[in-house]
PDB file of C-alpha atoms and ligand atoms in Angstrom:
ATOM      1  CA  MET A  69     -53.857  37.257 293.313  1.00 48.00           C
ATOM      2  CA  SER A  70     -50.410  35.273 294.253  1.00 58.00           C
ATOM      3  CA  ASP A  71     -47.920  36.454 296.746  1.00 63.00           C
ATOM      4  CA  PHE A  72     -45.985  37.962 294.306  1.00 60.00           C
ATOM      5  CA  ASP A  73     -48.732  40.725 293.231  1.00 70.00           C
ATOM      6  CA  ASP A  74     -49.222  41.035 297.320  1.00 70.00           C
ATOM      7  CA  LEU A  75     -45.409  41.834 297.254  1.00 70.00           C
ATOM      8  CA  TYR A  76     -45.663  44.540 294.393  1.00 77.00           C
ATOM      9  CA  ARG A  77     -48.542  46.201 295.712  1.00 85.00           C
ATOM     10  CA  ASP A  78     -47.129  46.074 299.321  1.00 89.00           C
ATOM     11  CA  LEU A  79     -44.324  47.754 297.610  1.00 91.00           C
ATOM     12  CA  ILE A  80     -46.113  50.589 295.954  1.00 93.00           C
ATOM     13  CA  LEU A  81     -48.520  51.084 298.966  1.00 94.00           C
ATOM     14  CA  ASP A  82     -45.171  51.389 301.554  1.00 95.00           C
ATOM     15  CA  HIS A  83     -43.686  54.224 298.808  1.00 97.00           C
ATOM     16  CA  ALA A  84     -47.107  56.097 298.639  1.00 96.00           C
ATOM     17  CA  LYS A  85     -47.131  56.221 302.083  1.00 96.00           C
ATOM     18  CA  ARG A  86     -43.709  57.140 303.025  1.00 97.00           C
ATOM     19  CA  PRO A  87     -42.266  58.443 300.090  1.00 97.00           C
ATOM     20  CA  ARG A  88     -38.530  58.750 299.765  1.00 98.00           C
ATOM     21  CA  ASN A  89     -37.036  61.928 298.491  1.00 98.00           C
ATOM     22  CA  ARG A  90     -39.890  64.070 298.904  1.00 97.00           C
ATOM     23  CA  GLY A  91     -39.225  67.983 298.847  1.00 98.00           C
ATOM     24  CA  LYS A  92     -36.604  70.189 297.096  1.00 98.00           C
ATOM     25  CA  PRO A  93     -33.042  69.080 297.959  1.00 98.00           C
ATOM     26  CA  PRO A  94     -31.092  71.890 299.205  1.00 97.00           C
ATOM     27  CA  THR A  95     -28.530  71.780 296.279  1.00 97.00           C
ATOM     28  CA  ALA A  96     -30.912  70.991 293.442  1.00 98.00           C
ATOM     29  CA  ASN A  97     -30.792  73.341 290.603  1.00 96.00           C
ATOM     30  CA  ARG A  98     -32.907  72.439 288.050  1.00 98.00           C
ATOM     31  CA  ALA A  99     -36.889  71.400 288.519  1.00 98.00           C
ATOM     32  CA  ALA A 100     -39.427  70.396 285.542  1.00 98.00           C
ATOM     33  CA  THR A 101     -43.501  69.909 286.266  1.00 98.00           C
ATOM     34  CA  GLY A 102     -46.102  67.530 285.096  1.00 97.00           C
ATOM     35  CA  ASP A 103     -49.514  66.903 285.522  1.00 96.00           C
ATOM     36  CA  ASN A 104     -51.687  64.500 284.386  1.00 97.00           C
ATOM     37  CA  PRO A 105     -55.149  66.497 284.590  1.00 96.00           C
ATOM     38  CA  THR A 106     -57.519  63.171 284.077  1.00 94.00           C
ATOM     39  CA  CYS A 107     -56.216  62.162 287.924  1.00 96.00           C
ATOM     40  CA  GLY A 108     -55.626  65.086 289.411  1.00 97.00           C
ATOM     41  CA  ASP A 109     -51.785  63.990 289.867  1.00 98.00           C
ATOM     42  CA  ASN A 110     -48.988  66.503 289.480  1.00 98.00           C
ATOM     43  CA  CYS A 111     -45.331  66.291 290.372  1.00 98.00           C
ATOM     44  CA  THR A 112     -42.496  68.818 290.217  1.00 98.00           C
ATOM     45  CA  VAL A 113     -38.985  66.992 290.064  1.00 98.00           C
ATOM     46  CA  HIS A 114     -36.145  68.980 291.350  1.00 98.00           C
ATOM     47  CA  LEU A 115     -32.296  67.248 290.417  1.00 98.00           C
ATOM     48  CA  ARG A 116     -28.674  68.432 290.558  1.00 98.00           C
ATOM     49  CA  LEU A 117     -26.609  67.020 287.797  1.00 97.00           C
ATOM     50  CA  ASP A 118     -22.958  66.700 288.674  1.00 96.00           C
ATOM     51  CA  ASP A 119     -19.644  67.590 286.711  1.00 94.00           C
ATOM     52  CA  GLY A 120     -20.145  64.086 285.376  1.00 95.00           C
ATOM     53  CA  GLY A 121     -23.703  64.458 284.246  1.00 96.00           C
ATOM     54  CA  ARG A 122     -24.887  62.188 286.837  1.00 98.00           C
ATOM     55  CA  ILE A 123     -27.852  62.911 289.262  1.00 98.00           C
ATOM     56  CA  SER A 124     -26.016  63.792 292.766  1.00 98.00           C
ATOM     57  CA  ALA A 125     -29.596  65.127 294.417  1.00 98.00           C
ATOM     58  CA  ILE A 126     -33.025  64.498 293.315  1.00 98.00           C
ATOM     59  CA  GLY A 127     -36.386  64.892 295.212  1.00 98.00           C
ATOM     60  CA  PHE A 128     -39.877  65.668 293.945  1.00 98.00           C
ATOM     61  CA  GLU A 129     -42.852  67.498 295.333  1.00 98.00           C
ATOM     62  CA  GLY A 130     -46.436  67.611 294.245  1.00 97.00           C
ATOM     63  CA  SER A 131     -49.373  65.192 295.099  1.00 95.00           C
ATOM     64  CA  GLY A 132     -52.026  62.695 293.459  1.00 95.00           C
ATOM     65  CA  CYS A 133     -53.222  59.068 293.790  1.00 95.00           C
ATOM     66  CA  ALA A 134     -50.885  56.091 295.450  1.00 94.00           C
ATOM     67  CA  ILE A 135     -49.662  55.184 291.709  1.00 95.00           C
ATOM     68  CA  SER A 136     -48.138  58.543 291.017  1.00 97.00           C
ATOM     69  CA  THR A 137     -46.427  59.070 294.473  1.00 97.00           C
ATOM     70  CA  ALA A 138     -45.184  55.769 294.661  1.00 97.00           C
ATOM     71  CA  SER A 139     -43.548  55.857 291.053  1.00 97.00           C
ATOM     72  CA  ALA A 140     -42.239  59.632 292.076  1.00 98.00           C
ATOM     73  CA  SER A 141     -40.898  57.662 295.239  1.00 98.00           C
ATOM     74  CA  ILE A 142     -39.559  54.648 293.408  1.00 97.00           C
ATOM     75  CA  MET A 143     -38.472  57.351 290.634  1.00 97.00           C
ATOM     76  CA  THR A 144     -35.798  58.704 292.602  1.00 98.00           C
ATOM     77  CA  THR A 145     -34.788  56.096 294.243  1.00 97.00           C
ATOM     78  CA  GLN A 146     -33.687  54.851 290.882  1.00 96.00           C
ATOM     79  CA  LEU A 147     -32.487  57.708 289.349  1.00 97.00           C
ATOM     80  CA  LYS A 148     -29.805  59.031 291.920  1.00 97.00           C
ATOM     81  CA  GLY A 149     -26.440  58.805 290.380  1.00 98.00           C
ATOM     82  CA  LYS A 150     -27.586  58.100 286.666  1.00 98.00           C
ATOM     83  CA  THR A 151     -26.531  60.029 283.721  1.00 98.00           C
ATOM     84  CA  ALA A 152     -29.485  61.137 281.837  1.00 97.00           C
ATOM     85  CA  PRO A 153     -28.731  58.332 278.880  1.00 97.00           C
ATOM     86  CA  GLU A 154     -29.102  55.454 281.742  1.00 97.00           C
ATOM     87  CA  ALA A 155     -32.448  57.604 283.225  1.00 97.00           C
ATOM     88  CA  GLU A 156     -33.739  57.357 279.490  1.00 97.00           C
ATOM     89  CA  THR A 157     -32.988  53.537 279.785  1.00 95.00           C
ATOM     90  CA  ALA A 158     -34.304  53.052 283.032  1.00 95.00           C
ATOM     91  CA  PHE A 159     -37.650  54.925 282.145  1.00 96.00           C
ATOM     92  CA  ALA A 160     -37.698  52.891 278.604  1.00 95.00           C
ATOM     93  CA  GLY A 161     -37.445  49.674 281.136  1.00 94.00           C
ATOM     94  CA  LEU A 162     -40.697  51.093 283.028  1.00 95.00           C
ATOM     95  CA  LYS A 163     -42.759  51.844 279.917  1.00 96.00           C
ATOM     96  CA  ASP A 164     -42.033  48.131 278.674  1.00 94.00           C
ATOM     97  CA  ILE A 165     -43.159  46.683 281.840  1.00 94.00           C
ATOM     98  CA  LEU A 166     -46.076  49.443 281.770  1.00 95.00           C
ATOM     99  CA  ALA A 167     -46.815  48.188 277.671  1.00 95.00           C
ATOM    100  CA  THR A 168     -46.463  44.344 278.164  1.00 94.00           C
ATOM    101  CA  GLY A 169     -47.660  44.179 282.066  1.00 93.00           C
ATOM    102  CA  LYS A 170     -44.673  41.727 282.648  1.00 89.00           C
ATOM    103  CA  PRO A 171     -41.235  42.213 284.681  1.00 82.00           C
ATOM    104  CA  PRO A 172     -37.994  42.488 283.930  1.00 77.00           C
ATOM    105  CA  GLU A 173     -35.502  39.830 284.245  1.00 76.00           C
ATOM    106  CA  ASP A 174     -33.578  41.512 286.545  1.00 74.00           C
ATOM    107  CA  PHE A 175     -35.490  42.534 289.531  1.00 68.00           C
ATOM    108  CA  ASN A 176     -35.826  45.823 290.346  1.00 83.00           C
ATOM    109  CA  GLU A 177     -38.995  47.874 292.373  1.00 89.00           C
ATOM    110  CA  LEU A 178     -39.983  49.002 288.917  1.00 92.00           C
ATOM    111  CA  ALA A 179     -41.366  45.570 288.488  1.00 90.00           C
ATOM    112  CA  ALA A 180     -43.785  46.707 290.922  1.00 91.00           C
ATOM    113  CA  PHE A 181     -45.710  48.440 287.928  1.00 93.00           C
ATOM    114  CA  ALA A 182     -46.220  45.618 286.101  1.00 91.00           C
ATOM    115  CA  GLY A 183     -49.717  45.523 287.034  1.00 89.00           C
ATOM    116  CA  VAL A 184     -51.168  48.925 285.953  1.00 92.00           C
ATOM    117  CA  HIS A 185     -50.797  46.856 282.342  1.00 92.00           C
ATOM    118  CA  ALA A 186     -54.491  46.071 283.212  1.00 90.00           C
ATOM    119  CA  PHE A 187     -55.516  49.732 283.979  1.00 90.00           C
ATOM    120  CA  PRO A 188     -54.507  51.857 281.255  1.00 91.00           C
ATOM    121  CA  ALA A 189     -55.980  54.593 282.833  1.00 91.00           C
ATOM    122  CA  ARG A 190     -53.504  54.713 285.400  1.00 93.00           C
ATOM    123  CA  ILE A 191     -50.475  54.514 283.181  1.00 95.00           C
ATOM    124  CA  LYS A 192     -49.964  58.458 283.508  1.00 97.00           C
ATOM    125  CA  CYS A 193     -49.976  58.092 286.698  1.00 96.00           C
ATOM    126  CA  ALA A 194     -46.684  55.956 286.252  1.00 96.00           C
ATOM    127  CA  THR A 195     -45.155  58.073 284.227  1.00 98.00           C
ATOM    128  CA  LEU A 196     -45.731  61.959 285.157  1.00 98.00           C
ATOM    129  CA  ALA A 197     -42.791  61.582 287.536  1.00 98.00           C
ATOM    130  CA  TRP A 198     -40.264  60.174 285.329  1.00 98.00           C
ATOM    131  CA  HIS A 199     -41.342  62.758 281.940  1.00 98.00           C
ATOM    132  CA  ALA A 200     -40.884  65.637 284.920  1.00 98.00           C
ATOM    133  CA  ALA A 201     -37.607  64.202 286.240  1.00 98.00           C
ATOM    134  CA  LEU A 202     -36.535  63.834 282.406  1.00 98.00           C
ATOM    135  CA  GLU A 203     -37.563  66.871 281.358  1.00 98.00           C
ATOM    136  CA  ALA A 204     -35.739  68.585 284.574  1.00 98.00           C
ATOM    137  CA  MET A 205     -32.389  67.359 283.119  1.00 97.00           C
ATOM    138  CA  LYS A 206     -32.489  69.010 279.685  1.00 96.00           C
ATOM    139  CA  THR A 207     -33.485  72.503 281.589  1.00 95.00           C
ATOM    140  CA  GLU A 208     -30.204  75.508 281.910  1.00 92.00           C
ATOM    141  CA  PRO A 209     -29.095  74.880 285.753  1.00 93.00           C
ATOM    142  CA  ALA A 210     -30.446  78.088 287.886  1.00 90.00           C
ATOM    143  CA  SER A 211     -27.778  80.223 288.742  1.00 77.00           C
ATOM    144  CA  SER A 212     -27.080  79.527 292.714  1.00 58.00           C
ATOM    145  CA  SER A 213     -23.451  79.970 294.822  1.00 48.00           C
TER     146      SER A 213
HETATM  147 ZN1  LIG B 113     -53.247  59.469 289.274  1.00 86.23          ZN
END
């Protein structure tokens, strides 16, 4: 176990213990839910797209293991301000990290999930919130004032 691994483990534990953007943002008008029965994780992502198609608010609810909670938390910090195509690209980057176990060249917090590569059963934990977020972006916005 290198210091590098420790750094990433600490990052996941930090997000799992103190998730960022937990709850439904007041302005959110789209949502989607995903669940991962093999682990018992579930996650609902709430978001709002601004007129330019960028995520102006995002939050999540649900419960699950440390990896799923940390992934949802990091996902919200990564996706704020992004468009749907940019979100797809970021998710493709995460899936690449999970498939190869190699962190990306350009450091970002998604690299923390490289270690999940060694635990194939947990990969769904790390992708659950992302699937929900991308699904939420495709839904029709709920009508609200
Ligand atoms: Zn899980």
